[in-house]
Short mmCIF file of C-alpha atoms and ligand atoms in Angstrom, two decimals:
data_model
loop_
_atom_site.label_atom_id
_atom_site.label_comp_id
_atom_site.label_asym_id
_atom_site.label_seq_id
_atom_site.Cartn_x
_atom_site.Cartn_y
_atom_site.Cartn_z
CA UNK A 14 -7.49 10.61 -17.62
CA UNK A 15 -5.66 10.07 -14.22
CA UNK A 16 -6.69 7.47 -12.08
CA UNK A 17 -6.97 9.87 -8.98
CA UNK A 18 -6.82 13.47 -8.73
CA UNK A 19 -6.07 15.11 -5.51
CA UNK A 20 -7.20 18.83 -5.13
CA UNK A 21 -6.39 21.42 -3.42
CA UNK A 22 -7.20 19.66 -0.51
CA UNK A 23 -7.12 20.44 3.31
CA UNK A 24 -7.19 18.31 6.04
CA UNK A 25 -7.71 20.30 9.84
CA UNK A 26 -7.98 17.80 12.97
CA UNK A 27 -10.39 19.63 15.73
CA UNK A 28 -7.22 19.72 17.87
CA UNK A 29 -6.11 22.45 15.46
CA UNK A 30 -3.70 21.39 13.89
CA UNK A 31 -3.69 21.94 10.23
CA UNK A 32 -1.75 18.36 8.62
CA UNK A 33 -2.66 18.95 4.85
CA UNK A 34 -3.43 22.30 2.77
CA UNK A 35 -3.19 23.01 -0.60
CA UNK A 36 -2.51 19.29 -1.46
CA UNK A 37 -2.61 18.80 -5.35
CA UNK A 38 -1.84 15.46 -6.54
CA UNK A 39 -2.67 13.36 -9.72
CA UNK A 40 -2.31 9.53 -10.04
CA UNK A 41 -1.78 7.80 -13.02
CA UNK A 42 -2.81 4.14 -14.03
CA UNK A 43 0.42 1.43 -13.67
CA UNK A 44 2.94 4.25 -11.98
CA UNK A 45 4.41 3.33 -8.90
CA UNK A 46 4.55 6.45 -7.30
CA UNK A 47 5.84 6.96 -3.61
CA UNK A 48 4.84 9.73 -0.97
CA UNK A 49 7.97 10.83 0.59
CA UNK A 50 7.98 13.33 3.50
CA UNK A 51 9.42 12.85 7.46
CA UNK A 52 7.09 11.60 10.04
CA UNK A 53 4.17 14.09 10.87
CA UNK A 54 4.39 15.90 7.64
CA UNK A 55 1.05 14.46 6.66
CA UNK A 56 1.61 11.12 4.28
CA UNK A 57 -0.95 9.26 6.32
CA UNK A 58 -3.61 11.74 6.96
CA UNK A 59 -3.75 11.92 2.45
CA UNK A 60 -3.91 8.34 2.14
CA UNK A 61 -7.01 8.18 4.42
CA UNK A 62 -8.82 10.51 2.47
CA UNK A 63 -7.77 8.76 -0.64
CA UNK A 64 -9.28 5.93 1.09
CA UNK A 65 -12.24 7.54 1.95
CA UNK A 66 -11.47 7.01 5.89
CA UNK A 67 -11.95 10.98 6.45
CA UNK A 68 -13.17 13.82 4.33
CA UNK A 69 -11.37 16.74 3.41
CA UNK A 70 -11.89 19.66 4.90
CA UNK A 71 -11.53 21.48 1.61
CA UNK A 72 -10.88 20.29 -1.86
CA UNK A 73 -11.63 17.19 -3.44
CA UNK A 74 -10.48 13.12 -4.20
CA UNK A 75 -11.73 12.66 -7.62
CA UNK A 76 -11.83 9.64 -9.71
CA UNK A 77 -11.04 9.24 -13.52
CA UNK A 78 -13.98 7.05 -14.28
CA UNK A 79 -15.10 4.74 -11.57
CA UNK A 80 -13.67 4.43 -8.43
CA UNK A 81 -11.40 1.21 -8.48
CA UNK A 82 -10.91 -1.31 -6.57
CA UNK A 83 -8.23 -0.48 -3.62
CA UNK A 84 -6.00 -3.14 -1.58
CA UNK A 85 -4.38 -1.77 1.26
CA UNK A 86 -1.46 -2.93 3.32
CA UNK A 87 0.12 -0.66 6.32
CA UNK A 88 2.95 -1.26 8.59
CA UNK A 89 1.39 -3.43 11.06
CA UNK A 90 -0.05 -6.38 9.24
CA UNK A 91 -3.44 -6.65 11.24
CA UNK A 92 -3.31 -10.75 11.08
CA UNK A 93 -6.23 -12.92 12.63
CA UNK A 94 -3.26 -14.51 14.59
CA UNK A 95 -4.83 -17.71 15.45
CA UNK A 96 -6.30 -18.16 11.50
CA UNK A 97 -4.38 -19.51 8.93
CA UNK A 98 -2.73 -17.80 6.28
CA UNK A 99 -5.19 -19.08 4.11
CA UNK A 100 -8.60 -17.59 5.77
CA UNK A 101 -6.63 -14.61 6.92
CA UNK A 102 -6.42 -13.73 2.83
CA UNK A 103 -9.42 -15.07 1.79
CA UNK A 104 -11.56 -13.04 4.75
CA UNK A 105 -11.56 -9.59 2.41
CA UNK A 106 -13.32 -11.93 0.02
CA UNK A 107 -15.76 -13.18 1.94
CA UNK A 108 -17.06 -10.10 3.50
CA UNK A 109 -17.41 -8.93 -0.03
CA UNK A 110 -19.89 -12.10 -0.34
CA UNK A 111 -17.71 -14.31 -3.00
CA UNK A 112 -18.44 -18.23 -2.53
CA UNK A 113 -15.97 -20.54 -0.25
CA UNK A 114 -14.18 -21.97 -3.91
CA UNK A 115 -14.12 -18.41 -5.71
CA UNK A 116 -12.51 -17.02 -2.53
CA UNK A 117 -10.44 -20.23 -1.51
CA UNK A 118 -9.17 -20.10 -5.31
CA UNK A 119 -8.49 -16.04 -5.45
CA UNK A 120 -6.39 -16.27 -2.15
CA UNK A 121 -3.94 -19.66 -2.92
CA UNK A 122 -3.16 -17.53 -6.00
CA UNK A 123 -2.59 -14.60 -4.23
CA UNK A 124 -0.73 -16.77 -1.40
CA UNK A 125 1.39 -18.12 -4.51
CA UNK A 126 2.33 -14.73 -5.96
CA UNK A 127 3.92 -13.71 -3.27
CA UNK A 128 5.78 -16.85 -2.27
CA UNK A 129 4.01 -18.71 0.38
CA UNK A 130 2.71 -21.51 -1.66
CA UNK A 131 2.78 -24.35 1.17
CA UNK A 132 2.58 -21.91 4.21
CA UNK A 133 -1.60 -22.19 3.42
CA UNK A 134 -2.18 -24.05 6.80
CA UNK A 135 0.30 -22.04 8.59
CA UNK A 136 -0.92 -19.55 11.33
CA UNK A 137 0.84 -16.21 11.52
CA UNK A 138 1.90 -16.69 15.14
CA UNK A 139 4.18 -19.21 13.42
CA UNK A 140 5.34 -16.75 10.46
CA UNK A 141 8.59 -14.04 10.33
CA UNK A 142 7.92 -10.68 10.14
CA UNK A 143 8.67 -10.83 6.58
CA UNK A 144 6.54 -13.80 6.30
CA UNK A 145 3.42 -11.96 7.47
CA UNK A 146 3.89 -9.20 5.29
CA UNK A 147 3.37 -11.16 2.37
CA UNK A 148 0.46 -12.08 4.13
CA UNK A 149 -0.46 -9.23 4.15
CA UNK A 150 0.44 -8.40 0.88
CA UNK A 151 -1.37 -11.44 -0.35
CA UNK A 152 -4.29 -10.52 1.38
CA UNK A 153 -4.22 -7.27 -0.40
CA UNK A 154 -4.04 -8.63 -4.10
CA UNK A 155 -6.57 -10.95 -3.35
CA UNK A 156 -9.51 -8.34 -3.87
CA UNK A 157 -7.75 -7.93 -7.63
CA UNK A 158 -6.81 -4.29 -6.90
CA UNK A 159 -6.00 -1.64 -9.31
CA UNK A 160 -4.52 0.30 -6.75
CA UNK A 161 -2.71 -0.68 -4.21
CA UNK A 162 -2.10 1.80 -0.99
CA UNK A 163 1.31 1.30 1.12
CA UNK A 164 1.62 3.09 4.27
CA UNK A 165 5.15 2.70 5.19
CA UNK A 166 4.76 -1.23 4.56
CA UNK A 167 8.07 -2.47 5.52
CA UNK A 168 9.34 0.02 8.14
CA UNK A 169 9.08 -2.26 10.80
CA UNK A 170 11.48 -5.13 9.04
CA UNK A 171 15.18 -5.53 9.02
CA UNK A 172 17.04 -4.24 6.38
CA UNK A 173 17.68 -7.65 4.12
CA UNK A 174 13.72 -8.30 3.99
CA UNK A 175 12.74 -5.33 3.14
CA UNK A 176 15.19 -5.08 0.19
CA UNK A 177 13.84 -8.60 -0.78
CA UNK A 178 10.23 -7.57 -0.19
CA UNK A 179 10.59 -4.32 -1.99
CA UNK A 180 12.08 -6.36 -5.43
CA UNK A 181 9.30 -8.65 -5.15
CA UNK A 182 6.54 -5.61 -4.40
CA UNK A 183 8.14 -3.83 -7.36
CA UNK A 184 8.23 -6.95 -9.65
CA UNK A 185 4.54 -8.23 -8.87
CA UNK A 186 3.03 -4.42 -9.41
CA UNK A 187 4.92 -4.29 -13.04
CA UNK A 188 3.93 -8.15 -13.97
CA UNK A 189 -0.32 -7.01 -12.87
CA UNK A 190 0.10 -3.79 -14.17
CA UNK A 191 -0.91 -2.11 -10.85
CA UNK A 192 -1.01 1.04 -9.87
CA UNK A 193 0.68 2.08 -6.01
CA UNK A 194 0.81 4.76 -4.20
CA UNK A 195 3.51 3.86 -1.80
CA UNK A 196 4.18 5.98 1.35
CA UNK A 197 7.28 6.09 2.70
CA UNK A 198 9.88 7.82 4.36
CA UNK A 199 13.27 6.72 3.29
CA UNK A 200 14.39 8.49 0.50
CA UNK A 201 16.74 5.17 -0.95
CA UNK A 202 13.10 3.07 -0.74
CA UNK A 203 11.62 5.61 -2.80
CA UNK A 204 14.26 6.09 -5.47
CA UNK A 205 14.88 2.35 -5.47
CA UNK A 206 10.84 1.39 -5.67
CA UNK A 207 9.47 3.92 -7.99
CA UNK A 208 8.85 5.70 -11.08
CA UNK A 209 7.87 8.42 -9.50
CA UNK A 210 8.24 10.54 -6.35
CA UNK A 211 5.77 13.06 -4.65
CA UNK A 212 7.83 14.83 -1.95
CA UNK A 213 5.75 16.14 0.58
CA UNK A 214 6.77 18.94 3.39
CA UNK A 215 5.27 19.40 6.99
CA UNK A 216 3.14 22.26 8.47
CA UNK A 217 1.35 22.10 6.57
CA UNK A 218 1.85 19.03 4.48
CA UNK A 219 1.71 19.70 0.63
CA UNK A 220 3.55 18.55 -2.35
CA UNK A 221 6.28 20.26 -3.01
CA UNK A 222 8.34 18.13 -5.81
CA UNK A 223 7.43 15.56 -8.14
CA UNK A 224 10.35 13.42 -9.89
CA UNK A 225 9.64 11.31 -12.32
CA UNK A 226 12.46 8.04 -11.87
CA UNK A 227 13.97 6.88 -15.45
CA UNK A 228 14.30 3.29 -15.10
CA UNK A 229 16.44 1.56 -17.49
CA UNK A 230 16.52 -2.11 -18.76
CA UNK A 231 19.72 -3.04 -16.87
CA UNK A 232 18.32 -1.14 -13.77
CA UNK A 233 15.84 -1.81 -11.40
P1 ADP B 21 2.85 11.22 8.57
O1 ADP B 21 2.03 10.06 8.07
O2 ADP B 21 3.55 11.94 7.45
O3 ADP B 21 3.78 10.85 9.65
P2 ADP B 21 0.35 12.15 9.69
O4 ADP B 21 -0.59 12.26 8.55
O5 ADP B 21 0.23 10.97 10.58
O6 ADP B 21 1.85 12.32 9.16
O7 ADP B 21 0.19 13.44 10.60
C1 ADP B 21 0.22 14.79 10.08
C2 ADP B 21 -0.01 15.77 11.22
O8 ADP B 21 -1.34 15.66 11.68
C3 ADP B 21 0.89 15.54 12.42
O9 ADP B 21 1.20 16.78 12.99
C4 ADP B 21 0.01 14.72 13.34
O10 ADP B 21 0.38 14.92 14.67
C5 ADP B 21 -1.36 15.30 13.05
N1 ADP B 21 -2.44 14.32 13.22
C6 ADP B 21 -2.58 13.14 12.57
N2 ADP B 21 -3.71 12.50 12.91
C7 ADP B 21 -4.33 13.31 13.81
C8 ADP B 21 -5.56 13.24 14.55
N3 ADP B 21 -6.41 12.21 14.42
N4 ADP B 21 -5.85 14.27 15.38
C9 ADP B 21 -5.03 15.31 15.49
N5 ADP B 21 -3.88 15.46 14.83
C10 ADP B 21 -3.52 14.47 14.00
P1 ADP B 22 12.89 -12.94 7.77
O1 ADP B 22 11.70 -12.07 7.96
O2 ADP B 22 13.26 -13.71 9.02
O3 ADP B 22 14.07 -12.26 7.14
P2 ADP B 22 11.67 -14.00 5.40
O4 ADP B 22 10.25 -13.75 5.64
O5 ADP B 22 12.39 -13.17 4.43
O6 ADP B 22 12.47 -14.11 6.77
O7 ADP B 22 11.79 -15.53 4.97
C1 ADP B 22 12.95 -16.07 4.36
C2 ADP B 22 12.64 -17.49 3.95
O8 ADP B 22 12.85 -18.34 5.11
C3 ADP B 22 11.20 -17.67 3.56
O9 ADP B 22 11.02 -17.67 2.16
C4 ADP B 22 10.83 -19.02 4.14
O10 ADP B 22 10.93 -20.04 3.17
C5 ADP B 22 11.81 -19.28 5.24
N1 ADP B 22 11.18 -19.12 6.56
C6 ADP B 22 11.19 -18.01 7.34
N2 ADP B 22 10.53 -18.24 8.47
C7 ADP B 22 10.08 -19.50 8.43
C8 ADP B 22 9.30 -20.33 9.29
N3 ADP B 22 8.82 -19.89 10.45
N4 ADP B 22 9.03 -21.59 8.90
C9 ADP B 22 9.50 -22.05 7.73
N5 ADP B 22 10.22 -21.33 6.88
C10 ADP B 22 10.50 -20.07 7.19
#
């Protein structure tokens, strides 16, 4: 049973313009699978109905059993810039009602896993822009997802941190067993990140390939 089944959906915006028709797409628990299609061709406009942001117009999202859990991270990181690192990850958790030492204790693990251990304190005014995207990140796994949702995470970085990020992104998701659904638009990201690659193509945005990545035991 797939984790998610896209079908046949359609997205139209009430300017007209049709972004998404005929979108079939199945996700399966623990791949990393990334969206790959040029700017405009729809990648965001299917991740917000995944998320539930917008309804199709047509079709369905469908869930294998229960809906899971979803962590989200996008391109800009959406920081309280003023809180610390520390109650920027643990706010998810307390809007979902969890107690000040369950939440304090879900996000310094979080914070640890993705390498800020001692950077609790910090604020992100104080952080790099790789820095704040493990915030971000952090503040994602905190909620425990089984599926994680990347929308063009680490476009914004230079070149060297996003290489970094990406190993660390792809180790953590294999050492939790997590599923992503990573959207992107550089082809190396995608064949370097995933194990599997839905290529999407614009007006209107569907899937038009999907290749499966062999990875290797001396490989990434
Ligand atoms: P991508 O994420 O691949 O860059 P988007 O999903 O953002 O693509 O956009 C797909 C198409 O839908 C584009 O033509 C874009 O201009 C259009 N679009 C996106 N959001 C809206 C909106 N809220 N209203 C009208 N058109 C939109
Ligand atoms: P950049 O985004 O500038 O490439 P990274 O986020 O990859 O930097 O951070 C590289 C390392 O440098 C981090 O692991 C961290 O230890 C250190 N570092 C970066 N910025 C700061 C800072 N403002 N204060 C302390 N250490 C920092």
């Amino acid at each position: 049973l797939s984790l998610l089944k896209v079908r046949d959906v359609a997205r139209r915006f009430s300017s007209g313009t049709l972004a998404l028709q005929g979108v079939d797409l199945a996700v399966e628990r623990g791949e990393f699978l990334s969206l790959l299609g040029p700017s405009g061709c729809g990648k965001s406009t299917l991740l917000r109905l995944i998320m539930g942001l917008e309804a199709p117009d047509a079709g369905a999202v469908e869930w294998g059993r229960l809906r899971p859990r979803i962590g989200v991270v996008f391109q800009e990181p959406t920081l309280m810039p003023w809180a610390s690192v520390l109650d920027n990850v643990a706010l998810p958790l307390r809007l979902q009602g969890q107690g000040r030492d369950e939440r304090q204790r879900a996000a310094r693990a979080a914070i640890d896993l993705v390498g800020l251990g001692g950077f609790e304190r910090a604020v992100p005014r104080e952080l790099s822009g790789g820095m704040r995207m493990r915030v971000s990140i952090a503040r994602a796994f905190a909620g425990k997802p089984e599926l994680l949702l990347m929308d063009e995470p680490f476009a914004a970085l230079d070149e060297i941190t996003r290489l970094r990020l990406d190993d660390e992104l792809q180790a953590l998701a294999r050492d939790q067993g997590l599923t992503v659904l990573f959207v992107t638009h550089s082809v190396f990201e995608s064949v370097y990140l995933s194990t599997r690659i839905a290529v999407m193509s614009p007006r209107p945005g569907r899937i038009t390939a999907s290749l499966p990545i062999e990875r290797t035991a001396t490989g990434a």
